[in-house]
Structures are given as structure tokens and as C-alpha cells.
PDB file of C-alpha atoms in Angstrom:
ATOM      1  CA  MET A   1      27.510  74.716   8.193  1.00  0.00           C
ATOM      2  CA  GLN A   2      28.498  74.707   4.524  1.00  0.00           C
ATOM      3  CA  ILE A   3      26.633  74.196   1.262  1.00  0.00           C
ATOM      4  CA  GLU A   4      28.152  72.216  -1.605  1.00  0.00           C
ATOM      5  CA  VAL A   5      27.127  72.598  -5.244  1.00  0.00           C
ATOM      6  CA  LEU A   6      27.747  69.278  -7.009  1.00  0.00           C
ATOM      7  CA  GLU A   7      27.190  68.717 -10.719  1.00  0.00           C
ATOM      8  CA  GLU A   8      26.991  64.922 -10.657  1.00  0.00           C
ATOM      9  CA  ALA A   9      24.032  62.592 -11.102  1.00  0.00           C
ATOM     10  CA  SER A  10      24.455  60.771  -7.783  1.00  0.00           C
ATOM     11  CA  PRO A  11      27.160  62.353  -5.630  1.00  0.00           C
ATOM     12  CA  PRO A  12      27.909  61.053  -2.138  1.00  0.00           C
ATOM     13  CA  GLY A  13      25.221  62.365   0.192  1.00  0.00           C
ATOM     14  CA  ALA A  14      22.479  62.633  -2.453  1.00  0.00           C
ATOM     15  CA  ASP A  15      20.696  59.551  -1.124  1.00  0.00           C
ATOM     16  CA  ASP A  16      20.611  61.209   2.314  1.00  0.00           C
ATOM     17  CA  VAL A  17      18.438  63.987   0.869  1.00  0.00           C
ATOM     18  CA  THR A  18      16.012  61.443  -0.584  1.00  0.00           C
ATOM     19  CA  ALA A  19      15.943  59.455   2.669  1.00  0.00           C
ATOM     20  CA  GLY A  20      15.300  62.608   4.689  1.00  0.00           C
ATOM     21  CA  LEU A  21      12.412  63.619   2.461  1.00  0.00           C
ATOM     22  CA  ARG A  22      10.909  60.119   2.560  1.00  0.00           C
ATOM     23  CA  ALA A  23      11.152  60.087   6.363  1.00  0.00           C
ATOM     24  CA  HIS A  24       9.320  63.428   6.489  1.00  0.00           C
ATOM     25  CA  VAL A  25       6.561  62.162   4.172  1.00  0.00           C
ATOM     26  CA  ILE A  26       6.139  58.990   6.237  1.00  0.00           C
ATOM     27  CA  GLU A  27       5.937  61.081   9.389  1.00  0.00           C
ATOM     28  CA  LYS A  28       3.076  63.121   7.889  1.00  0.00           C
ATOM     29  CA  THR A  29       1.193  60.416   5.936  1.00  0.00           C
ATOM     30  CA  GLY A  30       2.226  57.083   7.431  1.00  0.00           C
ATOM     31  CA  PRO A  31       4.059  54.446   5.420  1.00  0.00           C
ATOM     32  CA  LEU A  32       2.607  54.506   1.915  1.00  0.00           C
ATOM     33  CA  PRO A  33       3.671  52.187  -0.886  1.00  0.00           C
ATOM     34  CA  LEU A  34       6.254  53.341  -3.422  1.00  0.00           C
ATOM     35  CA  ILE A  35       6.138  51.035  -6.428  1.00  0.00           C
ATOM     36  CA  PRO A  36       8.522  51.524  -9.361  1.00  0.00           C
ATOM     37  CA  LEU A  37       6.823  50.929 -12.703  1.00  0.00           C
ATOM     38  CA  THR A  38       8.462  50.337 -16.090  1.00  0.00           C
ATOM     39  CA  LEU A  39       6.758  49.267 -19.310  1.00  0.00           C
ATOM     40  CA  LEU A  40       8.874  48.397 -22.359  1.00  0.00           C
ATOM     41  CA  LEU A  41       7.760  48.190 -25.986  1.00  0.00           C
ATOM     42  CA  ARG A  42      10.089  45.754 -27.796  1.00  0.00           C
ATOM     43  CA  ASP A  43      10.260  44.828 -31.464  1.00  0.00           C
ATOM     44  CA  ASP A  44      10.793  41.319 -32.870  1.00  0.00           C
ATOM     45  CA  ASP A  45      14.572  41.762 -32.460  1.00  0.00           C
ATOM     46  CA  ASN A  46      14.059  42.540 -28.750  1.00  0.00           C
ATOM     47  CA  ARG A  47      15.088  46.196 -29.202  1.00  0.00           C
ATOM     48  CA  VAL A  48      13.328  48.705 -26.987  1.00  0.00           C
ATOM     49  CA  ARG A  49      11.252  50.956 -29.234  1.00  0.00           C
ATOM     50  CA  GLY A  50       9.325  52.754 -26.526  1.00  0.00           C
ATOM     51  CA  GLY A  51       8.225  52.660 -22.951  1.00  0.00           C
ATOM     52  CA  ILE A  52       7.206  54.336 -19.743  1.00  0.00           C
ATOM     53  CA  ARG A  53       9.169  54.775 -16.534  1.00  0.00           C
ATOM     54  CA  GLY A  54       7.514  56.032 -13.402  1.00  0.00           C
ATOM     55  CA  GLN A  55       6.218  55.034 -10.038  1.00  0.00           C
ATOM     56  CA  VAL A  56       3.117  54.752  -7.946  1.00  0.00           C
ATOM     57  CA  ALA A  57       3.685  57.132  -5.048  1.00  0.00           C
ATOM     58  CA  LEU A  58       1.230  58.703  -2.616  1.00  0.00           C
ATOM     59  CA  TYR A  59      -1.537  56.785  -4.448  1.00  0.00           C
ATOM     60  CA  TRP A  60      -0.836  58.461  -7.779  1.00  0.00           C
ATOM     61  CA  LEU A  61       0.931  57.191 -10.881  1.00  0.00           C
ATOM     62  CA  GLN A  62       3.829  59.538 -11.620  1.00  0.00           C
ATOM     63  CA  VAL A  63       4.933  59.169 -15.252  1.00  0.00           C
ATOM     64  CA  ASP A  64       8.557  60.330 -15.320  1.00  0.00           C
ATOM     65  CA  HIS A  65       9.640  59.246 -18.810  1.00  0.00           C
ATOM     66  CA  PHE A  66       7.459  58.266 -21.773  1.00  0.00           C
ATOM     67  CA  TRP A  67       8.879  57.659 -25.235  1.00  0.00           C
ATOM     68  CA  VAL A  68       7.807  55.923 -28.436  1.00  0.00           C
ATOM     69  CA  ASP A  69      10.192  55.639 -31.385  1.00  0.00           C
ATOM     70  CA  GLU A  70       9.213  58.197 -34.004  1.00  0.00           C
ATOM     71  CA  ALA A  71       8.696  55.476 -36.648  1.00  0.00           C
ATOM     72  CA  LEU A  72       6.002  53.882 -34.457  1.00  0.00           C
ATOM     73  CA  ARG A  73       4.081  56.999 -33.450  1.00  0.00           C
ATOM     74  CA  GLY A  74       0.448  57.305 -34.512  1.00  0.00           C
ATOM     75  CA  GLN A  75      -0.031  53.510 -34.490  1.00  0.00           C
ATOM     76  CA  GLY A  76      -1.614  53.208 -31.045  1.00  0.00           C
ATOM     77  CA  TYR A  77       1.462  52.084 -29.131  1.00  0.00           C
ATOM     78  CA  GLY A  78       1.532  55.183 -26.934  1.00  0.00           C
ATOM     79  CA  THR A  79      -2.118  54.749 -26.014  1.00  0.00           C
ATOM     80  CA  ARG A  80      -1.567  51.062 -25.204  1.00  0.00           C
ATOM     81  CA  LEU A  81       1.481  51.833 -23.058  1.00  0.00           C
ATOM     82  CA  LEU A  82      -0.320  54.553 -21.126  1.00  0.00           C
ATOM     83  CA  ASP A  83      -3.455  52.432 -20.663  1.00  0.00           C
ATOM     84  CA  MET A  84      -1.350  49.553 -19.342  1.00  0.00           C
ATOM     85  CA  ALA A  85       0.602  51.834 -16.984  1.00  0.00           C
ATOM     86  CA  GLU A  86      -2.648  53.280 -15.635  1.00  0.00           C
ATOM     87  CA  GLU A  87      -4.117  49.806 -15.132  1.00  0.00           C
ATOM     88  CA  ALA A  88      -0.978  48.603 -13.313  1.00  0.00           C
ATOM     89  CA  ALA A  89      -1.171  51.683 -11.082  1.00  0.00           C
ATOM     90  CA  ARG A  90      -4.858  51.073 -10.329  1.00  0.00           C
ATOM     91  CA  LEU A  91      -3.986  47.544  -9.189  1.00  0.00           C
ATOM     92  CA  HIS A  92      -1.727  49.194  -6.593  1.00  0.00           C
ATOM     93  CA  GLY A  93      -4.499  51.503  -5.389  1.00  0.00           C
ATOM     94  CA  ALA A  94      -3.653  54.616  -7.419  1.00  0.00           C
ATOM     95  CA  ILE A  95      -6.480  57.120  -7.802  1.00  0.00           C
ATOM     96  CA  GLY A  96      -5.008  59.017 -10.744  1.00  0.00           C
ATOM     97  CA  ALA A  97      -1.960  59.814 -12.846  1.00  0.00           C
ATOM     98  CA  GLN A  98       0.240  62.873 -13.269  1.00  0.00           C
ATOM     99  CA  LEU A  99       2.990  63.814 -15.690  1.00  0.00           C
ATOM    100  CA  THR A 100       4.754  66.685 -17.358  1.00  0.00           C
ATOM    101  CA  THR A 101       5.169  67.411 -21.032  1.00  0.00           C
ATOM    102  CA  SER A 102       6.251  70.363 -23.138  1.00  0.00           C
ATOM    103  CA  THR A 103       4.533  72.313 -25.876  1.00  0.00           C
ATOM    104  CA  PHE A 104       6.972  70.744 -28.367  1.00  0.00           C
ATOM    105  CA  GLN A 105       6.079  67.251 -27.160  1.00  0.00           C
ATOM    106  CA  ALA A 106       2.758  65.458 -26.646  1.00  0.00           C
ATOM    107  CA  GLU A 107       0.266  67.827 -25.040  1.00  0.00           C
ATOM    108  CA  GLY A 108      -2.471  66.941 -27.554  1.00  0.00           C
ATOM    109  CA  PHE A 109      -1.909  63.219 -27.071  1.00  0.00           C
ATOM    110  CA  TYR A 110      -2.423  63.511 -23.318  1.00  0.00           C
ATOM    111  CA  VAL A 111      -5.570  65.615 -23.723  1.00  0.00           C
ATOM    112  CA  LYS A 112      -6.990  62.845 -25.970  1.00  0.00           C
ATOM    113  CA  GLN A 113      -6.187  60.364 -23.181  1.00  0.00           C
ATOM    114  CA  GLY A 114      -8.257  62.381 -20.699  1.00  0.00           C
ATOM    115  CA  TYR A 115      -5.503  64.396 -19.007  1.00  0.00           C
ATOM    116  CA  ALA A 116      -6.070  68.027 -18.059  1.00  0.00           C
ATOM    117  CA  GLU A 117      -3.565  70.807 -17.567  1.00  0.00           C
ATOM    118  CA  ILE A 118      -2.985  71.637 -13.901  1.00  0.00           C
ATOM    119  CA  GLY A 119      -0.078  74.035 -14.323  1.00  0.00           C
ATOM    120  CA  ARG A 120       2.228  75.680 -16.835  1.00  0.00           C
ATOM    121  CA  LEU A 121       5.704  77.174 -16.726  1.00  0.00           C
ATOM    122  CA  LYS A 122       6.401  79.525 -19.626  1.00  0.00           C
ATOM    123  CA  ASP A 123       9.751  79.540 -21.429  1.00  0.00           C
ATOM    124  CA  ARG A 124      11.066  76.175 -20.300  1.00  0.00           C
ATOM    125  CA  PRO A 125      12.991  76.175 -22.600  1.00  0.00           C
ATOM    126  CA  PRO A 126      12.623  79.673 -24.083  1.00  0.00           C
ATOM    127  CA  GLY A 127       9.889  79.677 -26.703  1.00  0.00           C
ATOM    128  CA  HIS A 128       8.190  76.608 -25.199  1.00  0.00           C
ATOM    129  CA  ASP A 129       6.204  75.852 -22.063  1.00  0.00           C
ATOM    130  CA  ARG A 130       6.392  72.996 -19.558  1.00  0.00           C
ATOM    131  CA  ILE A 131       2.925  71.637 -18.782  1.00  0.00           C
ATOM    132  CA  TRP A 132       1.822  69.676 -15.710  1.00  0.00           C
ATOM    133  CA  MET A 133      -1.109  67.369 -16.439  1.00  0.00           C
ATOM    134  CA  ALA A 134      -3.224  65.001 -14.364  1.00  0.00           C
ATOM    135  CA  LYS A 135      -6.051  62.524 -14.744  1.00  0.00           C
ATOM    136  CA  ARG A 136      -8.072  61.411 -11.736  1.00  0.00           C
ATOM    137  CA  TRP A 137      -9.895  58.065 -11.874  1.00  0.00           C
ATOM    138  CA  ALA A 138     -11.604  57.951  -8.496  1.00  0.00           C
TER     139      ALA A 138
END
């Protein structure tokens, strides 16, 4: 047996790891839906000015990426995007949402949206913390 260290985004064999993990989860939980979810905020010129990328997995919305152009922040677009993502997830049977943020990002925004801290990793990066947050609906 040998172990390779590969510094590529999607090297050959990487999908085998994902498939193996999914097979294990299905074995333990049964086949559960995995629904990709993307919301895009576009301006009048059709440029993407914000959005959310995530998925509904194991009956939870997982927000992986959430961004609003700095010029549009504080105008309610982030709240609308998150509300719409949560509603789309509910339609697929999700019982809550989870995400991560950092102390230099949007912790306060998420608290205002009803999310609570469920974990924290100090110094990621040094001088800042990574925060795991969740919001349960059901």
C-alpha cells in the first residue's frame, strides 16, 4: 500500500474517495437525496453580484459559499438570498441549515438571521476564528 499527496483540485482517484464515502453513508442511512443548490444575484447587465452555493444533504441545507458584492451589502440582498435558499431547502425536506464563517466575515449577519454558533476553531487563520453555525427549523 502507498499514500500519495496530490496538490490538485481534482486529481485522478479523487472521485473514488467521494464515491466511497457516499456508499458508506447510504449503507448507514439509506439512500437520501443530495440536491445541489445555487442562487445567483444578477444586476441589469446580467453580471453576478452575489449568490449562494450549497446543497441539501442528509436533510440539512449546507451553505458552502455565500457572497454579496461589497457595493450591495447592507441593502437586504444577503437576507433575501439566504431566505430563498432556506425556503428551497425546506421544499426538499430540509430541517435546518448549517454553514461556516470567520470572525472577519459575517458572524453578526448570521446571528441576526437566527443562526447559532455550534463550534469554533481558533486561529484559522491566525488572529481570526472559524465559526460553525446552524439554524434548525423543525
